[in-house]
Amino acid sequence: MSPDLDALLVRRYPRLFAQRHLSPQESSMAWGFQCGNGWYWLIDAFCCEVQRLIDQQDVAPLVVTQVKSKLGSLRIHVRGGDERIHALTDLMRVLSERVDETSGQPHGTP
């Protein structure tokens, strides 16, 4: 992901990405967002919903430990959360399989 979009996500969700600037020995987030710009909106939507749940005290605070592309889909790994958060990570994976990682366009769209 571009440095600008990386910085934007970290700035918008500082608690979720508290590990972003740790060393690689401490967190996989040290490598940044290991995916294309096309999935930015999926990551942002995930974070927005997670932050809403945290703010409403419906879920305990959590931290994102890794965001990457693997086998053609988006993988978001977290420490903490509950079954809703894990369901959201699964949903983002499924949605990402239908969206081009580079352009953000649905697959099959010119």
Short mmCIF file of N, CA and C in Angstrom, two decimals:
data_model
loop_
_atom_site.label_atom_id
_atom_site.label_comp_id
_atom_site.label_asym_id
_atom_site.label_seq_id
_atom_site.Cartn_x
_atom_site.Cartn_y
_atom_site.Cartn_z
N MET A 1 0.85 -1.17 0.00
CA MET A 1 0.00 0.00 0.00
C MET A 1 0.90 1.24 0.00
N SER A 2 0.42 2.29 -0.62
CA SER A 2 1.23 3.50 -0.69
C SER A 2 1.47 4.08 0.70
N PRO A 3 2.61 4.76 0.86
CA PRO A 3 2.90 5.38 2.16
C PRO A 3 1.81 6.37 2.60
N ASP A 4 1.20 7.07 1.66
CA ASP A 4 0.15 8.04 2.01
C ASP A 4 -1.09 7.35 2.58
N LEU A 5 -1.53 6.26 1.95
CA LEU A 5 -2.70 5.55 2.46
C LEU A 5 -2.38 4.83 3.77
N ASP A 6 -1.18 4.30 3.88
CA ASP A 6 -0.71 3.69 5.13
C ASP A 6 -0.82 4.70 6.27
N ALA A 7 -0.25 5.87 6.05
CA ALA A 7 -0.26 6.92 7.08
C ALA A 7 -1.68 7.37 7.41
N LEU A 8 -2.54 7.43 6.40
CA LEU A 8 -3.93 7.85 6.63
C LEU A 8 -4.66 6.87 7.54
N LEU A 9 -4.49 5.58 7.28
CA LEU A 9 -5.14 4.58 8.14
C LEU A 9 -4.62 4.65 9.57
N VAL A 10 -3.32 4.78 9.72
CA VAL A 10 -2.73 4.86 11.07
C VAL A 10 -3.20 6.12 11.79
N ARG A 11 -3.32 7.21 11.06
CA ARG A 11 -3.79 8.48 11.65
C ARG A 11 -5.27 8.39 12.03
N ARG A 12 -6.09 7.74 11.19
CA ARG A 12 -7.53 7.63 11.47
C ARG A 12 -7.83 6.66 12.60
N TYR A 13 -7.01 5.62 12.73
CA TYR A 13 -7.27 4.55 13.72
C TYR A 13 -6.01 4.26 14.53
N PRO A 14 -5.53 5.24 15.27
CA PRO A 14 -4.26 5.06 15.98
C PRO A 14 -4.26 3.93 17.01
N ARG A 15 -5.38 3.70 17.66
CA ARG A 15 -5.41 2.62 18.65
C ARG A 15 -5.41 1.24 17.99
N LEU A 16 -6.09 1.13 16.88
CA LEU A 16 -6.11 -0.16 16.17
C LEU A 16 -4.74 -0.51 15.61
N PHE A 17 -4.01 0.52 15.18
CA PHE A 17 -2.70 0.30 14.57
C PHE A 17 -1.57 0.76 15.49
N ALA A 18 -1.75 0.55 16.77
CA ALA A 18 -0.75 0.96 17.76
C ALA A 18 0.60 0.27 17.54
N GLN A 19 0.60 -0.88 16.87
CA GLN A 19 1.84 -1.62 16.63
C GLN A 19 2.51 -1.26 15.30
N ARG A 20 1.96 -0.30 14.57
CA ARG A 20 2.45 0.00 13.23
C ARG A 20 3.93 0.36 13.20
N HIS A 21 4.43 1.04 14.21
CA HIS A 21 5.81 1.51 14.16
C HIS A 21 6.73 0.75 15.11
N LEU A 22 6.31 -0.44 15.53
CA LEU A 22 7.19 -1.31 16.31
C LEU A 22 8.19 -1.98 15.37
N SER A 23 9.16 -2.63 15.93
CA SER A 23 10.14 -3.34 15.12
C SER A 23 9.55 -4.64 14.57
N PRO A 24 10.15 -5.18 13.51
CA PRO A 24 9.67 -6.46 12.98
C PRO A 24 9.74 -7.61 13.99
N GLN A 25 10.61 -7.51 14.96
CA GLN A 25 10.69 -8.53 16.00
C GLN A 25 9.51 -8.45 16.95
N GLU A 26 8.87 -7.29 17.03
CA GLU A 26 7.76 -7.08 17.96
C GLU A 26 6.38 -7.26 17.31
N SER A 27 6.27 -6.93 16.01
CA SER A 27 4.97 -6.98 15.35
C SER A 27 5.13 -7.06 13.84
N SER A 28 4.26 -7.82 13.21
CA SER A 28 4.24 -7.87 11.74
C SER A 28 3.72 -6.57 11.13
N MET A 29 3.09 -5.72 11.92
CA MET A 29 2.65 -4.42 11.41
C MET A 29 3.83 -3.51 11.08
N ALA A 30 5.02 -3.87 11.56
CA ALA A 30 6.21 -3.09 11.23
C ALA A 30 6.43 -3.04 9.72
N TRP A 31 5.94 -4.06 9.01
CA TRP A 31 6.09 -4.12 7.55
C TRP A 31 5.03 -3.28 6.85
N GLY A 32 4.12 -2.70 7.59
CA GLY A 32 3.07 -1.88 7.01
C GLY A 32 1.93 -2.73 6.47
N PHE A 33 1.15 -2.12 5.62
CA PHE A 33 0.01 -2.79 5.00
C PHE A 33 0.53 -3.48 3.75
N GLN A 34 0.63 -4.78 3.80
CA GLN A 34 1.25 -5.56 2.73
C GLN A 34 0.20 -5.99 1.71
N CYS A 35 -0.39 -4.97 1.08
CA CYS A 35 -1.40 -5.22 0.05
C CYS A 35 -1.47 -3.98 -0.85
N GLY A 36 -2.22 -4.11 -1.92
CA GLY A 36 -2.36 -3.01 -2.87
C GLY A 36 -3.34 -1.94 -2.41
N ASN A 37 -3.26 -0.78 -3.05
CA ASN A 37 -4.13 0.35 -2.73
C ASN A 37 -5.60 0.06 -2.97
N GLY A 38 -5.89 -0.89 -3.85
CA GLY A 38 -7.29 -1.18 -4.18
C GLY A 38 -8.11 -1.70 -3.02
N TRP A 39 -7.44 -2.23 -2.01
CA TRP A 39 -8.15 -2.75 -0.84
C TRP A 39 -8.22 -1.74 0.30
N TYR A 40 -7.74 -0.53 0.06
CA TYR A 40 -7.79 0.50 1.11
C TYR A 40 -9.20 0.64 1.67
N TRP A 41 -10.20 0.74 0.82
CA TRP A 41 -11.57 0.99 1.29
C TRP A 41 -12.10 -0.18 2.11
N LEU A 42 -11.67 -1.41 1.81
CA LEU A 42 -12.08 -2.55 2.63
C LEU A 42 -11.48 -2.45 4.04
N ILE A 43 -10.21 -2.11 4.10
CA ILE A 43 -9.54 -1.98 5.39
C ILE A 43 -10.17 -0.83 6.19
N ASP A 44 -10.43 0.28 5.52
CA ASP A 44 -11.04 1.43 6.19
C ASP A 44 -12.43 1.07 6.72
N ALA A 45 -13.23 0.36 5.92
CA ALA A 45 -14.57 -0.05 6.37
C ALA A 45 -14.48 -0.97 7.58
N PHE A 46 -13.56 -1.92 7.54
CA PHE A 46 -13.34 -2.82 8.68
C PHE A 46 -13.00 -2.01 9.93
N CYS A 47 -12.05 -1.11 9.81
CA CYS A 47 -11.61 -0.32 10.95
C CYS A 47 -12.71 0.58 11.50
N CYS A 48 -13.49 1.17 10.60
CA CYS A 48 -14.59 2.04 11.01
C CYS A 48 -15.58 1.26 11.87
N GLU A 49 -15.94 0.06 11.43
CA GLU A 49 -16.90 -0.75 12.18
C GLU A 49 -16.31 -1.24 13.50
N VAL A 50 -15.07 -1.66 13.49
CA VAL A 50 -14.42 -2.10 14.73
C VAL A 50 -14.35 -0.94 15.72
N GLN A 51 -13.95 0.22 15.24
CA GLN A 51 -13.85 1.38 16.13
C GLN A 51 -15.21 1.75 16.69
N ARG A 52 -16.27 1.63 15.88
CA ARG A 52 -17.62 1.91 16.36
C ARG A 52 -18.00 0.95 17.49
N LEU A 53 -17.70 -0.30 17.32
CA LEU A 53 -18.00 -1.29 18.36
C LEU A 53 -17.21 -1.01 19.64
N ILE A 54 -15.96 -0.64 19.50
CA ILE A 54 -15.14 -0.30 20.67
C ILE A 54 -15.70 0.93 21.36
N ASP A 55 -16.03 1.96 20.57
CA ASP A 55 -16.55 3.21 21.15
C ASP A 55 -17.87 2.99 21.88
N GLN A 56 -18.68 2.08 21.40
CA GLN A 56 -19.96 1.77 22.06
C GLN A 56 -19.78 0.78 23.20
N GLN A 57 -18.54 0.40 23.44
CA GLN A 57 -18.19 -0.56 24.49
C GLN A 57 -18.89 -1.90 24.28
N ASP A 58 -19.12 -2.22 23.01
CA ASP A 58 -19.69 -3.51 22.66
C ASP A 58 -18.62 -4.58 22.48
N VAL A 59 -17.38 -4.15 22.41
CA VAL A 59 -16.27 -5.08 22.24
C VAL A 59 -15.05 -4.47 22.94
N ALA A 60 -14.25 -5.32 23.53
CA ALA A 60 -13.03 -4.85 24.20
C ALA A 60 -12.06 -4.31 23.15
N PRO A 61 -11.24 -3.33 23.53
CA PRO A 61 -10.24 -2.83 22.60
C PRO A 61 -9.35 -3.96 22.08
N LEU A 62 -8.90 -3.80 20.86
CA LEU A 62 -8.05 -4.79 20.23
C LEU A 62 -7.00 -4.08 19.40
N VAL A 63 -6.05 -4.84 18.91
CA VAL A 63 -5.01 -4.28 18.08
C VAL A 63 -4.86 -5.13 16.83
N VAL A 64 -4.65 -4.47 15.70
CA VAL A 64 -4.40 -5.17 14.44
C VAL A 64 -2.93 -5.54 14.42
N THR A 65 -2.65 -6.81 14.20
CA THR A 65 -1.26 -7.29 14.24
C THR A 65 -0.67 -7.50 12.85
N GLN A 66 -1.52 -7.62 11.82
CA GLN A 66 -1.01 -7.78 10.46
C GLN A 66 -2.13 -7.56 9.46
N VAL A 67 -1.76 -6.91 8.34
CA VAL A 67 -2.66 -6.74 7.20
C VAL A 67 -1.85 -7.10 5.97
N LYS A 68 -2.32 -8.13 5.23
CA LYS A 68 -1.53 -8.57 4.08
C LYS A 68 -2.42 -9.23 3.03
N SER A 69 -1.83 -9.38 1.88
CA SER A 69 -2.44 -10.14 0.79
C SER A 69 -1.87 -11.55 0.85
N LYS A 70 -2.76 -12.54 0.80
CA LYS A 70 -2.31 -13.93 0.79
C LYS A 70 -3.26 -14.73 -0.08
N LEU A 71 -2.71 -15.42 -1.05
CA LEU A 71 -3.49 -16.26 -1.95
C LEU A 71 -4.64 -15.48 -2.60
N GLY A 72 -4.37 -14.22 -2.95
CA GLY A 72 -5.35 -13.41 -3.66
C GLY A 72 -6.45 -12.82 -2.82
N SER A 73 -6.28 -12.83 -1.49
CA SER A 73 -7.30 -12.21 -0.64
C SER A 73 -6.66 -11.44 0.50
N LEU A 74 -7.43 -10.56 1.07
CA LEU A 74 -6.99 -9.71 2.17
C LEU A 74 -7.07 -10.48 3.47
N ARG A 75 -6.01 -10.45 4.24
CA ARG A 75 -5.98 -11.09 5.55
C ARG A 75 -5.72 -10.02 6.60
N ILE A 76 -6.62 -9.89 7.53
CA ILE A 76 -6.46 -8.96 8.65
C ILE A 76 -6.38 -9.80 9.91
N HIS A 77 -5.26 -9.69 10.61
CA HIS A 77 -5.06 -10.43 11.85
C HIS A 77 -5.15 -9.46 13.02
N VAL A 78 -5.85 -9.87 14.07
CA VAL A 78 -6.02 -9.02 15.24
C VAL A 78 -5.67 -9.80 16.51
N ARG A 79 -5.33 -9.05 17.53
CA ARG A 79 -5.19 -9.63 18.87
C ARG A 79 -6.31 -9.04 19.71
N GLY A 80 -7.16 -9.92 20.24
CA GLY A 80 -8.32 -9.48 21.00
C GLY A 80 -9.57 -9.56 20.14
N GLY A 81 -10.59 -8.89 20.59
CA GLY A 81 -11.86 -8.92 19.86
C GLY A 81 -12.71 -10.11 20.25
N ASP A 82 -13.78 -10.28 19.53
CA ASP A 82 -14.71 -11.37 19.80
C ASP A 82 -15.14 -11.99 18.48
N GLU A 83 -16.17 -12.81 18.53
CA GLU A 83 -16.61 -13.52 17.32
C GLU A 83 -17.07 -12.56 16.23
N ARG A 84 -17.62 -11.39 16.61
CA ARG A 84 -18.04 -10.42 15.58
C ARG A 84 -16.85 -9.86 14.83
N ILE A 85 -15.78 -9.58 15.56
CA ILE A 85 -14.58 -9.06 14.92
C ILE A 85 -13.99 -10.11 13.99
N HIS A 86 -13.94 -11.33 14.45
CA HIS A 86 -13.40 -12.41 13.61
C HIS A 86 -14.29 -12.66 12.40
N ALA A 87 -15.60 -12.48 12.56
CA ALA A 87 -16.51 -12.59 11.42
C ALA A 87 -16.26 -11.45 10.42
N LEU A 88 -15.96 -10.26 10.94
CA LEU A 88 -15.63 -9.13 10.04
C LEU A 88 -14.35 -9.39 9.27
N THR A 89 -13.35 -9.98 9.91
CA THR A 89 -12.11 -10.29 9.18
C THR A 89 -12.40 -11.31 8.07
N ASP A 90 -13.26 -12.27 8.37
CA ASP A 90 -13.65 -13.26 7.34
C ASP A 90 -14.40 -12.58 6.20
N LEU A 91 -15.30 -11.66 6.53
CA LEU A 91 -16.05 -10.94 5.51
C LEU A 91 -15.12 -10.13 4.60
N MET A 92 -14.14 -9.46 5.18
CA MET A 92 -13.19 -8.67 4.38
C MET A 92 -12.41 -9.59 3.44
N ARG A 93 -12.05 -10.78 3.92
CA ARG A 93 -11.34 -11.74 3.07
C ARG A 93 -12.20 -12.12 1.87
N VAL A 94 -13.46 -12.45 2.12
CA VAL A 94 -14.37 -12.85 1.04
C VAL A 94 -14.61 -11.70 0.06
N LEU A 95 -14.86 -10.51 0.58
CA LEU A 95 -15.09 -9.35 -0.30
C LEU A 95 -13.86 -9.04 -1.14
N SER A 96 -12.68 -9.16 -0.54
CA SER A 96 -11.46 -8.84 -1.27
C SER A 96 -11.23 -9.77 -2.46
N GLU A 97 -11.74 -10.98 -2.38
CA GLU A 97 -11.60 -11.92 -3.49
C GLU A 97 -12.39 -11.46 -4.72
N ARG A 98 -13.29 -10.53 -4.52
CA ARG A 98 -14.13 -10.03 -5.61
C ARG A 98 -13.72 -8.64 -6.08
N VAL A 99 -12.62 -8.12 -5.48
CA VAL A 99 -12.16 -6.77 -5.78
C VAL A 99 -10.68 -6.82 -6.17
N ASP A 100 -10.33 -6.12 -7.23
CA ASP A 100 -8.94 -6.06 -7.66
C ASP A 100 -8.08 -5.36 -6.62
N GLU A 101 -7.03 -6.01 -6.20
CA GLU A 101 -6.16 -5.47 -5.15
C GLU A 101 -5.48 -4.17 -5.55
N THR A 102 -5.21 -3.99 -6.82
CA THR A 102 -4.51 -2.80 -7.29
C THR A 102 -5.45 -1.64 -7.57
N SER A 103 -6.53 -1.92 -8.33
CA SER A 103 -7.42 -0.84 -8.77
C SER A 103 -8.60 -0.58 -7.85
N GLY A 104 -9.00 -1.59 -7.08
CA GLY A 104 -10.20 -1.46 -6.24
C GLY A 104 -11.49 -1.71 -7.00
N GLN A 105 -11.38 -2.07 -8.27
CA GLN A 105 -12.56 -2.33 -9.09
C GLN A 105 -13.02 -3.77 -8.92
N PRO A 106 -14.32 -4.00 -9.04
CA PRO A 106 -14.81 -5.38 -8.99
C PRO A 106 -14.15 -6.19 -10.11
N HIS A 107 -13.85 -7.45 -9.85
CA HIS A 107 -13.28 -8.31 -10.88
C HIS A 107 -14.24 -8.42 -12.05
N GLY A 108 -13.68 -8.40 -13.25
CA GLY A 108 -14.50 -8.50 -14.45
C GLY A 108 -14.99 -7.16 -14.96
N THR A 109 -14.60 -6.06 -14.27
CA THR A 109 -15.01 -4.72 -14.70
C THR A 109 -13.88 -4.10 -15.52
N PRO A 110 -14.18 -3.50 -16.66
CA PRO A 110 -13.12 -2.89 -17.49
C PRO A 110 -12.49 -1.70 -16.80
#
